[in-house]
mmCIF file of C-alpha atoms in Angstrom:
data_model
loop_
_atom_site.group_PDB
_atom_site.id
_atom_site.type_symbol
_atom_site.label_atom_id
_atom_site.label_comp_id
_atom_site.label_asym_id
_atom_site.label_seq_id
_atom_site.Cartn_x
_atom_site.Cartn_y
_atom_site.Cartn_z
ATOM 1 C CA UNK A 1 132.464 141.128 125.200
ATOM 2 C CA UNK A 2 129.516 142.936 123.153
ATOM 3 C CA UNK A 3 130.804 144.714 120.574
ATOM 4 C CA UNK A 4 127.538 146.734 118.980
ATOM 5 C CA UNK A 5 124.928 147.504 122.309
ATOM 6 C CA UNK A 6 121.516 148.389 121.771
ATOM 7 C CA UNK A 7 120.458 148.684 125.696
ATOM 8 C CA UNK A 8 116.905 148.471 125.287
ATOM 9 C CA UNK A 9 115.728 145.432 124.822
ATOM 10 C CA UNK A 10 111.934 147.334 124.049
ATOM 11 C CA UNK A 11 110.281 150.582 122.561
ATOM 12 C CA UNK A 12 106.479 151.470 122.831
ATOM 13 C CA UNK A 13 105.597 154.261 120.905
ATOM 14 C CA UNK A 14 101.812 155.948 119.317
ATOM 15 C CA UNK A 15 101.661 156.095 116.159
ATOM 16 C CA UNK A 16 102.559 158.799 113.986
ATOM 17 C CA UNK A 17 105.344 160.082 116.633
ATOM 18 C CA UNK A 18 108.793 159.300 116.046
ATOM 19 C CA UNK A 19 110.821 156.126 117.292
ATOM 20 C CA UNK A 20 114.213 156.811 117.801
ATOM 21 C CA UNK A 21 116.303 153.093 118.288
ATOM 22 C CA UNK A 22 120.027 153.403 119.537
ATOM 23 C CA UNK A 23 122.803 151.955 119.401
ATOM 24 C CA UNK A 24 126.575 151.691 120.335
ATOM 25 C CA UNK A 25 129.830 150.376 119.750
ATOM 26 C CA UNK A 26 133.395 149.653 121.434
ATOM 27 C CA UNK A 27 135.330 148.736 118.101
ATOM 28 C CA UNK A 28 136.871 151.378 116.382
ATOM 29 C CA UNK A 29 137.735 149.738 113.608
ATOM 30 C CA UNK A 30 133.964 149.179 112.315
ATOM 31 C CA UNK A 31 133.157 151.900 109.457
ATOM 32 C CA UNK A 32 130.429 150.506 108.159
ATOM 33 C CA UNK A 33 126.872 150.974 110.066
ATOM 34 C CA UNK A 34 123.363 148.954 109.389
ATOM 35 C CA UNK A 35 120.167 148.598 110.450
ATOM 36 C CA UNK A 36 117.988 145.047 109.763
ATOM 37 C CA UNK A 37 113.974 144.872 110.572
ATOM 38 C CA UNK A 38 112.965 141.599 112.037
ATOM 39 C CA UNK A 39 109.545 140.104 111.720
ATOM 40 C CA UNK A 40 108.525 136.882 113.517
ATOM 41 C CA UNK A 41 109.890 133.774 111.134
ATOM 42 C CA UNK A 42 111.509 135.986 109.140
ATOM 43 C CA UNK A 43 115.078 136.780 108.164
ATOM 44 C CA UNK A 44 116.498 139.888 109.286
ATOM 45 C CA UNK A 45 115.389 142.392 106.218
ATOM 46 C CA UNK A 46 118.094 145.328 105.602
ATOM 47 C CA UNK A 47 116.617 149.241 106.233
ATOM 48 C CA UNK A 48 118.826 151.211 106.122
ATOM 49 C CA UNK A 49 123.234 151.964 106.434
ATOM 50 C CA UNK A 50 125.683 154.287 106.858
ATOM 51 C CA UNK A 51 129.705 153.997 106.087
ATOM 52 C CA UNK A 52 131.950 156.315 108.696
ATOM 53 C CA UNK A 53 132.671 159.160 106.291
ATOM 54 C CA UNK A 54 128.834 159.996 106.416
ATOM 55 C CA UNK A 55 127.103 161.411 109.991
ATOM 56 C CA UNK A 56 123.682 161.193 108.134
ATOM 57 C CA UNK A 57 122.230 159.524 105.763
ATOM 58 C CA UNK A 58 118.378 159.280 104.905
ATOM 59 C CA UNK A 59 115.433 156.909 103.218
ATOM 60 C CA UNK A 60 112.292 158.194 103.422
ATOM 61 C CA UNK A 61 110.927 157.471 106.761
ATOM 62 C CA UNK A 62 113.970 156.470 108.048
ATOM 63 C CA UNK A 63 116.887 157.785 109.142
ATOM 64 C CA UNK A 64 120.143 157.153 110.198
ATOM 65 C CA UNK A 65 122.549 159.454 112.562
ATOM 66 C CA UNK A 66 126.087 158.309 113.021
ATOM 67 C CA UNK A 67 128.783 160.121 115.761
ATOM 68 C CA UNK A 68 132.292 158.604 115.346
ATOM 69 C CA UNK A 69 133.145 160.557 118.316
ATOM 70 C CA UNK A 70 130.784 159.077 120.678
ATOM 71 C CA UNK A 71 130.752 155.461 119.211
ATOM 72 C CA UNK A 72 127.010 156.029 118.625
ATOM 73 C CA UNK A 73 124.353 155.682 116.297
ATOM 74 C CA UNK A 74 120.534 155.794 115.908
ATOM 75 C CA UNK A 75 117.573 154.698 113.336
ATOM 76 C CA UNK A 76 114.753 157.426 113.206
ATOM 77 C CA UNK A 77 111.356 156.246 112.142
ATOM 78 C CA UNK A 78 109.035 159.435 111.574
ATOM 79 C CA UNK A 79 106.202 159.012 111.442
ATOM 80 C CA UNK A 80 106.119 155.490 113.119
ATOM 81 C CA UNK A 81 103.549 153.388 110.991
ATOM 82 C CA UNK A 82 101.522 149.676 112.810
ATOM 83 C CA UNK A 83 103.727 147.985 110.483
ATOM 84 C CA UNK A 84 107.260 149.142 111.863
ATOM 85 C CA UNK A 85 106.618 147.037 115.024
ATOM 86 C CA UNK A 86 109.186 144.559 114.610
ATOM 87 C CA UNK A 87 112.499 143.580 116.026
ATOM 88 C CA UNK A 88 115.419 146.296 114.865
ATOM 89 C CA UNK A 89 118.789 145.242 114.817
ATOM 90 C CA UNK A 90 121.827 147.255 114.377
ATOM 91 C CA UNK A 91 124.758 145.951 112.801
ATOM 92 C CA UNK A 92 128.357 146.675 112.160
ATOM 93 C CA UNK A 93 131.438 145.756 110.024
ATOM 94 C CA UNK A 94 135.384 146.228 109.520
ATOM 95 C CA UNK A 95 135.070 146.614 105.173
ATOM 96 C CA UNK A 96 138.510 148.608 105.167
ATOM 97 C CA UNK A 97 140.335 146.380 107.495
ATOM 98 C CA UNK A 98 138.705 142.931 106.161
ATOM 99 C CA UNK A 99 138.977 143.694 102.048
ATOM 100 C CA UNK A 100 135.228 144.051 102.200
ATOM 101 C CA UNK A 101 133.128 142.401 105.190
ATOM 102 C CA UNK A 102 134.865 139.490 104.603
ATOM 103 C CA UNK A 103 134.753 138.838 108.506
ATOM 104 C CA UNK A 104 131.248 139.186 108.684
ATOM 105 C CA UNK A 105 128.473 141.824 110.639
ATOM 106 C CA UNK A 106 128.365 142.054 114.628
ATOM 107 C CA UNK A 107 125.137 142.505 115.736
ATOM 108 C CA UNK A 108 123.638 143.839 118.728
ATOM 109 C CA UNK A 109 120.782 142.131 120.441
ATOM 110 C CA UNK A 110 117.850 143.755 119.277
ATOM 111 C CA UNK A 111 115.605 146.355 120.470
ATOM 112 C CA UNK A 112 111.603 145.110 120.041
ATOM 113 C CA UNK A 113 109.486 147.813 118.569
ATOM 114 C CA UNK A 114 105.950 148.222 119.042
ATOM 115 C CA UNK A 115 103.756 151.114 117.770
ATOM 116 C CA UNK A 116 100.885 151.685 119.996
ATOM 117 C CA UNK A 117 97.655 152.921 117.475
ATOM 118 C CA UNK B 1 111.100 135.194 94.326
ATOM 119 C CA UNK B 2 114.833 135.897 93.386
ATOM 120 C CA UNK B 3 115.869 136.151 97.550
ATOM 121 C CA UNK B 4 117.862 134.385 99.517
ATOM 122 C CA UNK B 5 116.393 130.568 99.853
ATOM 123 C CA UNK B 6 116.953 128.368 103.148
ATOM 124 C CA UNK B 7 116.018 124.728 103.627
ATOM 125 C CA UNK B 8 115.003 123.096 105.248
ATOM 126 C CA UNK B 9 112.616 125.929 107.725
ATOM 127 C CA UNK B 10 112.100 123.678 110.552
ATOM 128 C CA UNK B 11 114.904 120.519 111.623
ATOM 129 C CA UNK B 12 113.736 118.511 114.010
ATOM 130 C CA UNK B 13 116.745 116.029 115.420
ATOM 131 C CA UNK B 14 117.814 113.717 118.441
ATOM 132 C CA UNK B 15 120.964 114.458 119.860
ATOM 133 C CA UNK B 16 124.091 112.819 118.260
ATOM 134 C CA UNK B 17 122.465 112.636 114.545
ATOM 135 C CA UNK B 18 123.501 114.696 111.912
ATOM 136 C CA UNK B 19 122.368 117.632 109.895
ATOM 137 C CA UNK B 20 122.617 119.251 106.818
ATOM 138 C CA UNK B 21 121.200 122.648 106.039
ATOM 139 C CA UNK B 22 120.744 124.040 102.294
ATOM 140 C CA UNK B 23 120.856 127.845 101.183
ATOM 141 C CA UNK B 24 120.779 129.731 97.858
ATOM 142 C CA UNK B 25 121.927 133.067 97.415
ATOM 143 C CA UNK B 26 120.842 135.557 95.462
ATOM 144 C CA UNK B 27 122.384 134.365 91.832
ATOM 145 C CA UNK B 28 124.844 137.290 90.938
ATOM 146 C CA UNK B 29 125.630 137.372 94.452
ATOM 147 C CA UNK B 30 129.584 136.105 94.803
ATOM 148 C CA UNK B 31 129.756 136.140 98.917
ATOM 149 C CA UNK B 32 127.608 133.815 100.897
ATOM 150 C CA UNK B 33 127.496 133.873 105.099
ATOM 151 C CA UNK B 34 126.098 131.542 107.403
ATOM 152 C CA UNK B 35 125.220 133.273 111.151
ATOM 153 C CA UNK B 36 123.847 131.416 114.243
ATOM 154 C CA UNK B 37 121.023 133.213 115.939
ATOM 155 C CA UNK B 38 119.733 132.002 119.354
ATOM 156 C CA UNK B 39 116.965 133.266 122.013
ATOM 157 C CA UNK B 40 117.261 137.250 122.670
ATOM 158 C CA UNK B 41 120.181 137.523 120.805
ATOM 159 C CA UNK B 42 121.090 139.000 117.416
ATOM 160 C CA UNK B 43 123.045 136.859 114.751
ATOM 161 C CA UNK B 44 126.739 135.474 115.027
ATOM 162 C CA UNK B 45 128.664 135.213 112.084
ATOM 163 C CA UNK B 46 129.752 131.344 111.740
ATOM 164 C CA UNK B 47 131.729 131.464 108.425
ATOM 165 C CA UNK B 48 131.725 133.328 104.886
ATOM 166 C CA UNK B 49 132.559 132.517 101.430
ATOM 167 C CA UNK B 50 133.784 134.469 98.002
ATOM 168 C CA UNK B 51 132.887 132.352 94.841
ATOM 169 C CA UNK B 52 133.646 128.813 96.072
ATOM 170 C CA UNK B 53 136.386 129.578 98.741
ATOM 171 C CA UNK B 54 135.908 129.666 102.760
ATOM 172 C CA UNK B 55 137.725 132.673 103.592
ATOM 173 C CA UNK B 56 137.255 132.854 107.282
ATOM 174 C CA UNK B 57 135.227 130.696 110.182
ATOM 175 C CA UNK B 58 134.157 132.192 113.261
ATOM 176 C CA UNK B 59 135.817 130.582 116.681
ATOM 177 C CA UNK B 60 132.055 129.365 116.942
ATOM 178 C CA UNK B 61 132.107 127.543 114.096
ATOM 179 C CA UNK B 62 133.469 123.890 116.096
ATOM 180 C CA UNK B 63 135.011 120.711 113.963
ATOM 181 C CA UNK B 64 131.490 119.207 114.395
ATOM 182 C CA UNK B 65 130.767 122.135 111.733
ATOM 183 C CA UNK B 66 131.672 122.069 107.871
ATOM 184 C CA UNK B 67 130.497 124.495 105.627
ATOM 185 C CA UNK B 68 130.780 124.160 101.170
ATOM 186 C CA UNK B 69 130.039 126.317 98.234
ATOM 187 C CA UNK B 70 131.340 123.392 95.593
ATOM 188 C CA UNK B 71 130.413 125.320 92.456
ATOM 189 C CA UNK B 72 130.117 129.041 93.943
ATOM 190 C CA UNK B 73 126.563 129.035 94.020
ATOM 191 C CA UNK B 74 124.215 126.946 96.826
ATOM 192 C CA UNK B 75 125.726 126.376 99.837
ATOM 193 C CA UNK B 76 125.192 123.728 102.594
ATOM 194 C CA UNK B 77 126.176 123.687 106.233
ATOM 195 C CA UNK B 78 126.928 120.323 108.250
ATOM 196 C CA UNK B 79 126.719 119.791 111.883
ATOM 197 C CA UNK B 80 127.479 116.134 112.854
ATOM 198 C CA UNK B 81 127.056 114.704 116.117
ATOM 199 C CA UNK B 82 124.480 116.979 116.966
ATOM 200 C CA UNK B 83 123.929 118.752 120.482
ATOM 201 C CA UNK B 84 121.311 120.212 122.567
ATOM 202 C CA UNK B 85 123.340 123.632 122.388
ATOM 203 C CA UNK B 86 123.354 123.445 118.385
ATOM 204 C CA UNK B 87 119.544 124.547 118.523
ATOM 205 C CA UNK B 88 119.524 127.354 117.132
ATOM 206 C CA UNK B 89 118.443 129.494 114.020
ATOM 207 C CA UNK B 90 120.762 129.193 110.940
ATOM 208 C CA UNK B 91 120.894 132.215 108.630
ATOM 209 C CA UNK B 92 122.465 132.558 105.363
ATOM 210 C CA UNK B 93 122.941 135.679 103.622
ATOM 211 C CA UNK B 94 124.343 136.564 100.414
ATOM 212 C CA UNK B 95 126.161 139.958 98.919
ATOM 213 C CA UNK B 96 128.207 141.275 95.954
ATOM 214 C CA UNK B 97 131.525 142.179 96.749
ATOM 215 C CA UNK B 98 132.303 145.592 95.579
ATOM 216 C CA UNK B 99 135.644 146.111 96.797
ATOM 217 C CA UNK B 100 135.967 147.399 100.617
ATOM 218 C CA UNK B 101 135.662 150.505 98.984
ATOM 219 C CA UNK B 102 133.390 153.252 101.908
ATOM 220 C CA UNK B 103 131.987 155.003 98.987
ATOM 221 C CA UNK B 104 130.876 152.014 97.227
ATOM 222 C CA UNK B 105 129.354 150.293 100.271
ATOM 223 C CA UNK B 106 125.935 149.605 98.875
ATOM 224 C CA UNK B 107 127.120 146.626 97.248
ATOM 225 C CA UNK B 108 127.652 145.123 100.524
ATOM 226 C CA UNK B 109 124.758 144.906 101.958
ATOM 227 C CA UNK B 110 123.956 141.435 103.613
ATOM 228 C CA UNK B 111 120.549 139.470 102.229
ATOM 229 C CA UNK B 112 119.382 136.977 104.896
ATOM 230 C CA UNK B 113 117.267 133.770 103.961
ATOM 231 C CA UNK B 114 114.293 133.419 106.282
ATOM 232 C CA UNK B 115 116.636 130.962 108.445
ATOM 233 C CA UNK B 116 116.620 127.082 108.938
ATOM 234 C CA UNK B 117 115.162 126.546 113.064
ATOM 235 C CA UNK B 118 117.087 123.277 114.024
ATOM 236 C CA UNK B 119 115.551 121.798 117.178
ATOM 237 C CA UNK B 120 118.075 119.253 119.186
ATOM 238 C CA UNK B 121 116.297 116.750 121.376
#
């Protein structure tokens, strides 16, 4: 049973455009909201996160849009650089409930990025 | 470099050997995590520690697994009597507790290691 869902596996977009990655959940219980940037032999690098009292929070290019309501979040890249294609994982944890991530993040499986020049 | 260190990168092994794996956190970091990552998936959380104690496992994380973090600093992960289905990518990532508190949630954020790739033949 998949906890965090990111149902596409790929994204192609031009660059300069936006990408817009999404991504959902089933536990209600998880109130803490991340995003990690894969490269190839690389560890997962962290972008970008959001706790469940926030619907928005922002980093330069990126952005992040959460909606308790719909169990639903996505990353905004604008404008989408070459170097954003990567692999963008979304990632979620239970701080209240666990004392502090003590059980760990759930990840989803990843949604491959490619900006097209 | 002051980021999380993994090593070996590459563990090449015949089936029913074992295996150690070595990581170091980020040094004022106090929580260290080890995740499994296979083939099209995203990481599983194996097991986690504050300061020197294991504080949870994962269901994943079998008897063939041990995990230590003797002084609260490097940790290493064990997998004896190795199987094909142990090849994987090992992750470690380290954070600094700050409480479980939502406003203070920056402190939580996970560092991974660039992973150890053990190979089971």
């Amino acid at each position: 049973d998949q906890q965090v869902k990111q149902n596409s596996p790929s994204l192609s977009v031009q660059e300069g455009r936006i990408s817009i990655l999404n991504c959902d959940y089933t536990n209600s219980m998880f109130d803490y909201f991340l995003w990690y940037k894969k490269y190839p032999a690389e560890g997962p690098t962290f972008l970008i996160s959001i706790s469940s009292i926030k619907d928005k929070n922002e980093d330069g290019r990126f952005t992040v849009f959460l909606n308790k309501s719909a169990k639903h979040l996505s990353l905004h890249i604008v404008p989408s650089q070459p170097g954003d294609s990567a692999v963008y994982f979304c990632a979620a944890s239970r701080e209240l409930y666990s004392g502090g991530g003590a059980d760990g993040l759930t990840f989803g499986k990843g949604t491959h990025l490619i900006i097209q020049p | 470099d002051t980021g999380v260190s993994q090593d070996p990168r590459h563990k090449i092994t015949k089936r029913g050997q074992n295996v150690t794996f070595r990581c170091d956190p980020i040094s004022e970091h106090n929580r260290l995590y080890w995740y499994r990552q296979t083939l099209g998936q995203g990481p599983e959380f194996l097991t986690y520690f504050q300061n020197e104690a294991q504080l949870e496992k994962s269901r994943l994380l079998s008897d063939r697994f041990s995990a230590e973090r003797p002084k609260g600093s490097f940790s290493t992960l064990e997998i004896q009597r190795t199987e094909q289905g142990d090849s994987a990518m090992y992750l470690c990532a380290s954070s600094l507790a700050s409480g479980g508190q939502l406003l203070d949630l920056a402190k939580n954020i996970q560092y991974f290691g660039a992973g150890t790739r053990l190979s089971v033949l």
